[in-house]
């Protein structure tokens, strides 16, 4: 009788441990949405592989968090629908922190600094923001630049035309073709293009605001955000984040 009781007790304990284990499962994979035309943060190399600064950060952070990572190119203007629809788990693509995004998403701790620059063709008569009056200005749709311009009535109404494009690659193509006079673009992307093409583009000394960048998750999603925050803290503390920044940017942009 005692043996039967012990066997029953052990069986119950094993069942309870299995249930507890299932309930405590943490995510094993994270699907990251990104604009794969956004160099040097996330873009296609000559082998059509997705590479970049954010890609290296995400790979390292997910490895430390014990998760596989998948990078999924998305329509940037549809990023909120993608994450709410659970087709992606995070947006990791130079995602600027602003009040609206703080309301719409759970955001990681900031991991780098950035700014919004006005870029013009080299030799342009535009040398300061006031010179944009009567000019054609472009931004990427639903980018931080568009967020700023949509709320700056004085600047926007002074323009000859204000255009939004699906990605910055299209913006640069139209600048090269002479169809726009200036663009508002993230500093990291602007500097990347200016290094690659020093004879084609310059940025104004004035900018439209400094900012910090974070990873976005679904609202009230704590599992992914806590794991990534812990990994980013470790990477900052041991110098990994600084090393990745210097490899891609030539400087440490993780100070904030």
Short mmCIF file of N, CA, C and O in Angstrom, two decimals, residues 165-238:
data_model
loop_
_atom_site.label_atom_id
_atom_site.label_comp_id
_atom_site.label_asym_id
_atom_site.label_seq_id
_atom_site.Cartn_x
_atom_site.Cartn_y
_atom_site.Cartn_z
N UNK A 165 8.06 59.52 -49.14
CA UNK A 165 8.46 58.37 -49.95
C UNK A 165 8.41 57.09 -49.10
O UNK A 165 8.51 57.15 -47.87
N UNK A 166 8.29 55.93 -49.75
CA UNK A 166 8.21 54.67 -48.98
C UNK A 166 9.50 54.31 -48.27
O UNK A 166 9.48 53.61 -47.25
N UNK A 167 10.65 54.75 -48.81
CA UNK A 167 11.94 54.47 -48.15
C UNK A 167 12.94 55.54 -48.58
O UNK A 167 12.73 56.29 -49.53
N UNK A 168 14.07 55.59 -47.85
CA UNK A 168 15.07 56.62 -48.13
C UNK A 168 15.83 56.36 -49.43
O UNK A 168 16.38 57.30 -50.03
N UNK A 169 15.88 55.11 -49.86
CA UNK A 169 16.54 54.83 -51.14
C UNK A 169 15.84 55.61 -52.25
O UNK A 169 16.50 56.19 -53.14
N UNK A 170 14.51 55.66 -52.20
CA UNK A 170 13.75 56.41 -53.21
C UNK A 170 13.98 57.91 -53.06
O UNK A 170 14.01 58.65 -54.07
N UNK A 171 14.14 58.39 -51.83
CA UNK A 171 14.41 59.81 -51.60
C UNK A 171 15.74 60.20 -52.24
O UNK A 171 15.84 61.20 -52.96
N UNK A 172 16.78 59.41 -51.99
CA UNK A 172 18.09 59.70 -52.55
C UNK A 172 18.08 59.63 -54.08
O UNK A 172 18.74 60.42 -54.75
N UNK A 173 17.32 58.69 -54.63
CA UNK A 173 17.22 58.60 -56.09
C UNK A 173 16.63 59.87 -56.68
O UNK A 173 17.10 60.38 -57.71
N UNK A 174 15.58 60.41 -56.03
CA UNK A 174 14.96 61.63 -56.55
C UNK A 174 15.85 62.86 -56.34
O UNK A 174 15.80 63.81 -57.13
N UNK A 175 16.66 62.85 -55.28
CA UNK A 175 17.60 63.96 -55.12
C UNK A 175 18.65 63.91 -56.23
O UNK A 175 19.01 64.94 -56.82
N UNK A 176 19.15 62.70 -56.52
CA UNK A 176 20.14 62.55 -57.59
C UNK A 176 19.57 63.00 -58.93
O UNK A 176 20.30 63.51 -59.79
N UNK A 177 18.25 62.79 -59.11
CA UNK A 177 17.61 63.16 -60.38
C UNK A 177 17.20 64.63 -60.42
O UNK A 177 16.68 65.10 -61.44
N UNK A 178 17.41 65.36 -59.31
CA UNK A 178 17.08 66.78 -59.28
C UNK A 178 15.62 67.08 -59.04
O UNK A 178 15.17 68.21 -59.25
N UNK A 179 14.85 66.08 -58.58
CA UNK A 179 13.41 66.29 -58.37
C UNK A 179 13.08 66.84 -56.99
O UNK A 179 11.95 67.28 -56.75
N UNK A 180 14.03 66.81 -56.07
CA UNK A 180 13.84 67.42 -54.76
C UNK A 180 15.07 68.26 -54.43
O UNK A 180 16.16 68.03 -54.96
N UNK A 181 14.87 69.24 -53.55
CA UNK A 181 15.97 70.14 -53.19
C UNK A 181 16.66 69.74 -51.89
O UNK A 181 17.83 70.07 -51.67
N UNK A 182 15.92 69.06 -51.00
CA UNK A 182 16.48 68.72 -49.69
C UNK A 182 15.68 67.56 -49.10
O UNK A 182 14.56 67.26 -49.54
N UNK A 183 16.27 66.94 -48.10
CA UNK A 183 15.57 65.86 -47.39
C UNK A 183 15.86 65.97 -45.91
O UNK A 183 16.89 66.51 -45.49
N UNK A 184 14.95 65.43 -45.09
CA UNK A 184 15.19 65.29 -43.65
C UNK A 184 15.43 63.81 -43.40
O UNK A 184 14.59 62.97 -43.75
N UNK A 185 16.59 63.50 -42.81
CA UNK A 185 17.01 62.10 -42.72
C UNK A 185 17.74 61.87 -41.40
O UNK A 185 18.36 62.78 -40.86
N UNK A 186 17.67 60.64 -40.90
CA UNK A 186 18.40 60.28 -39.68
C UNK A 186 19.90 60.49 -39.88
O UNK A 186 20.46 60.16 -40.93
N UNK A 187 20.55 61.00 -38.84
CA UNK A 187 21.98 61.31 -38.93
C UNK A 187 22.80 60.08 -39.31
O UNK A 187 23.75 60.19 -40.09
N UNK A 188 22.45 58.92 -38.75
CA UNK A 188 23.25 57.72 -39.03
C UNK A 188 23.23 57.37 -40.52
O UNK A 188 24.25 57.00 -41.11
N UNK A 189 22.06 57.51 -41.14
CA UNK A 189 21.95 57.22 -42.57
C UNK A 189 22.62 58.32 -43.39
O UNK A 189 23.33 58.05 -44.37
N UNK A 190 22.41 59.57 -43.00
CA UNK A 190 22.99 60.69 -43.74
C UNK A 190 24.51 60.59 -43.76
O UNK A 190 25.15 60.78 -44.81
N UNK A 191 25.10 60.29 -42.61
CA UNK A 191 26.57 60.20 -42.54
C UNK A 191 27.10 59.03 -43.36
O UNK A 191 28.16 59.12 -43.98
N UNK A 192 26.35 57.95 -43.37
CA UNK A 192 26.75 56.78 -44.16
C UNK A 192 26.82 57.15 -45.65
O UNK A 192 27.79 56.85 -46.34
N UNK A 193 25.77 57.83 -46.14
CA UNK A 193 25.75 58.23 -47.55
C UNK A 193 26.82 59.27 -47.86
O UNK A 193 27.41 59.26 -48.94
N UNK A 194 27.08 60.19 -46.92
CA UNK A 194 28.08 61.22 -47.18
C UNK A 194 29.49 60.65 -47.21
O UNK A 194 30.33 61.12 -47.97
N UNK A 195 29.73 59.61 -46.42
CA UNK A 195 31.04 58.94 -46.47
C UNK A 195 31.20 58.19 -47.79
O UNK A 195 32.26 58.22 -48.42
N UNK A 196 30.12 57.54 -48.23
CA UNK A 196 30.17 56.79 -49.49
C UNK A 196 30.25 57.71 -50.71
O UNK A 196 30.85 57.36 -51.72
N UNK A 197 29.59 58.88 -50.60
CA UNK A 197 29.53 59.80 -51.74
C UNK A 197 29.88 61.22 -51.28
O UNK A 197 29.02 62.11 -51.28
N UNK A 198 31.13 61.47 -50.93
CA UNK A 198 31.50 62.78 -50.39
C UNK A 198 31.35 63.92 -51.40
O UNK A 198 31.29 65.09 -51.00
N UNK A 199 31.26 63.58 -52.67
CA UNK A 199 31.13 64.61 -53.70
C UNK A 199 29.67 64.92 -54.04
O UNK A 199 29.40 65.79 -54.87
N UNK A 200 28.72 64.24 -53.38
CA UNK A 200 27.32 64.39 -53.77
C UNK A 200 26.42 65.06 -52.73
O UNK A 200 25.48 65.77 -53.10
N UNK A 201 26.68 64.81 -51.44
CA UNK A 201 25.75 65.28 -50.41
C UNK A 201 26.46 66.00 -49.28
O UNK A 201 27.60 65.68 -48.93
N UNK A 202 25.74 66.98 -48.70
CA UNK A 202 26.21 67.64 -47.48
C UNK A 202 25.01 67.81 -46.54
O UNK A 202 23.86 67.84 -46.99
N UNK A 203 25.29 67.92 -45.25
CA UNK A 203 24.25 68.15 -44.25
C UNK A 203 24.40 69.55 -43.68
O UNK A 203 25.53 70.05 -43.48
N UNK A 204 23.28 70.20 -43.42
CA UNK A 204 23.34 71.53 -42.80
C UNK A 204 23.85 71.41 -41.37
O UNK A 204 23.65 70.39 -40.71
N UNK A 205 24.49 72.47 -40.89
CA UNK A 205 24.96 72.47 -39.51
C UNK A 205 23.79 72.44 -38.54
O UNK A 205 23.86 71.80 -37.48
N UNK A 206 22.72 73.16 -38.86
CA UNK A 206 21.51 73.12 -38.03
C UNK A 206 20.84 71.75 -38.19
O UNK A 206 20.80 71.20 -39.30
N UNK A 207 20.28 71.23 -37.12
CA UNK A 207 19.47 70.02 -37.26
C UNK A 207 18.08 70.26 -36.70
O UNK A 207 17.80 71.32 -36.12
N UNK A 208 17.21 69.30 -36.88
CA UNK A 208 15.82 69.43 -36.44
C UNK A 208 15.57 68.73 -35.11
O UNK A 208 14.43 68.45 -34.75
N UNK A 209 16.63 68.42 -34.39
CA UNK A 209 16.46 67.86 -33.05
C UNK A 209 17.27 66.60 -32.81
O UNK A 209 17.42 65.77 -33.70
N UNK A 210 17.84 66.53 -31.59
CA UNK A 210 18.53 65.32 -31.15
C UNK A 210 17.50 64.34 -30.59
O UNK A 210 16.41 64.74 -30.17
N UNK A 211 17.87 63.06 -30.56
CA UNK A 211 16.92 62.04 -30.14
C UNK A 211 17.65 60.79 -29.65
O UNK A 211 18.85 60.65 -29.85
N UNK A 212 16.91 59.92 -29.00
CA UNK A 212 17.46 58.62 -28.62
C UNK A 212 16.68 57.53 -29.34
O UNK A 212 15.54 57.73 -29.77
N UNK A 213 17.30 56.37 -29.45
CA UNK A 213 16.77 55.26 -30.25
C UNK A 213 16.59 54.04 -29.34
O UNK A 213 17.41 53.79 -28.45
N UNK A 214 15.51 53.30 -29.56
CA UNK A 214 15.21 52.12 -28.73
C UNK A 214 14.62 51.02 -29.60
O UNK A 214 14.38 51.19 -30.80
N UNK A 215 14.38 49.87 -28.99
CA UNK A 215 13.70 48.75 -29.65
C UNK A 215 12.23 48.79 -29.23
O UNK A 215 11.92 49.02 -28.06
N UNK A 216 11.32 48.57 -30.19
CA UNK A 216 9.89 48.62 -29.90
C UNK A 216 9.30 47.21 -29.84
O UNK A 216 9.62 46.35 -30.66
N UNK A 217 8.41 47.01 -28.85
CA UNK A 217 7.70 45.75 -28.67
C UNK A 217 6.20 46.04 -28.55
O UNK A 217 5.80 47.19 -28.41
N UNK A 218 5.40 45.00 -28.59
CA UNK A 218 3.96 45.19 -28.40
C UNK A 218 3.69 45.83 -27.04
O UNK A 218 4.40 45.57 -26.06
N UNK A 219 2.66 46.65 -26.99
CA UNK A 219 2.29 47.30 -25.74
C UNK A 219 2.04 46.25 -24.66
O UNK A 219 1.38 45.24 -24.90
N UNK A 220 2.57 46.49 -23.49
CA UNK A 220 2.44 45.59 -22.32
C UNK A 220 3.16 44.26 -22.50
O UNK A 220 2.95 43.33 -21.73
N UNK A 221 4.00 44.15 -23.53
CA UNK A 221 4.81 42.93 -23.70
C UNK A 221 6.06 43.06 -22.83
O UNK A 221 6.92 43.90 -23.07
N UNK A 222 6.14 42.24 -21.80
CA UNK A 222 7.26 42.31 -20.88
C UNK A 222 8.31 41.24 -21.13
O UNK A 222 9.49 41.43 -20.82
N UNK A 223 7.90 40.10 -21.68
CA UNK A 223 8.84 38.99 -21.83
C UNK A 223 10.02 39.35 -22.73
O UNK A 223 11.18 39.19 -22.36
N UNK A 224 9.70 39.85 -23.93
CA UNK A 224 10.78 40.21 -24.85
C UNK A 224 11.56 41.42 -24.34
O UNK A 224 12.80 41.43 -24.37
N UNK A 225 10.85 42.44 -23.88
CA UNK A 225 11.53 43.68 -23.49
C UNK A 225 12.47 43.46 -22.31
O UNK A 225 13.58 44.01 -22.30
N UNK A 226 12.07 42.67 -21.34
CA UNK A 226 12.94 42.43 -20.19
C UNK A 226 14.19 41.66 -20.58
O UNK A 226 15.30 41.97 -20.11
N UNK A 227 14.03 40.67 -21.45
CA UNK A 227 15.20 39.89 -21.89
C UNK A 227 16.17 40.75 -22.69
O UNK A 227 17.40 40.68 -22.51
N UNK A 228 15.64 41.59 -23.58
CA UNK A 228 16.50 42.44 -24.41
C UNK A 228 17.15 43.54 -23.57
O UNK A 228 18.34 43.86 -23.76
N UNK A 229 16.39 44.12 -22.65
CA UNK A 229 16.99 45.15 -21.78
C UNK A 229 18.17 44.59 -20.99
O UNK A 229 19.21 45.24 -20.85
N UNK A 230 18.00 43.38 -20.47
CA UNK A 230 19.07 42.75 -19.71
C UNK A 230 20.30 42.53 -20.59
O UNK A 230 21.43 42.82 -20.19
N UNK A 231 20.08 42.04 -21.81
CA UNK A 231 21.18 41.79 -22.74
C UNK A 231 21.88 43.10 -23.13
O UNK A 231 23.11 43.16 -23.18
N UNK A 232 21.11 44.15 -23.41
CA UNK A 232 21.70 45.43 -23.78
C UNK A 232 22.52 46.03 -22.64
O UNK A 232 23.59 46.61 -22.86
N UNK A 233 22.03 45.87 -21.41
CA UNK A 233 22.78 46.34 -20.25
C UNK A 233 24.14 45.64 -20.16
O UNK A 233 25.18 46.27 -19.91
N UNK A 234 24.11 44.33 -20.37
CA UNK A 234 25.36 43.56 -20.32
C UNK A 234 26.31 44.00 -21.43
O UNK A 234 27.52 44.15 -21.21
N UNK A 235 25.76 44.20 -22.63
CA UNK A 235 26.58 44.59 -23.78
C UNK A 235 27.19 45.98 -23.61
O UNK A 235 28.31 46.23 -24.05
N UNK A 236 26.45 46.86 -22.97
CA UNK A 236 27.00 48.19 -22.72
C UNK A 236 28.10 48.12 -21.65
O UNK A 236 29.16 48.73 -21.79
N UNK A 237 27.85 47.33 -20.62
CA UNK A 237 28.79 47.22 -19.51
C UNK A 237 30.12 46.59 -19.94
O UNK A 237 31.20 47.05 -19.53
N UNK A 238 30.05 45.55 -20.78
CA UNK A 238 31.30 44.86 -21.14
C UNK A 238 31.97 45.42 -22.41
O UNK A 238 32.97 44.88 -22.88
#
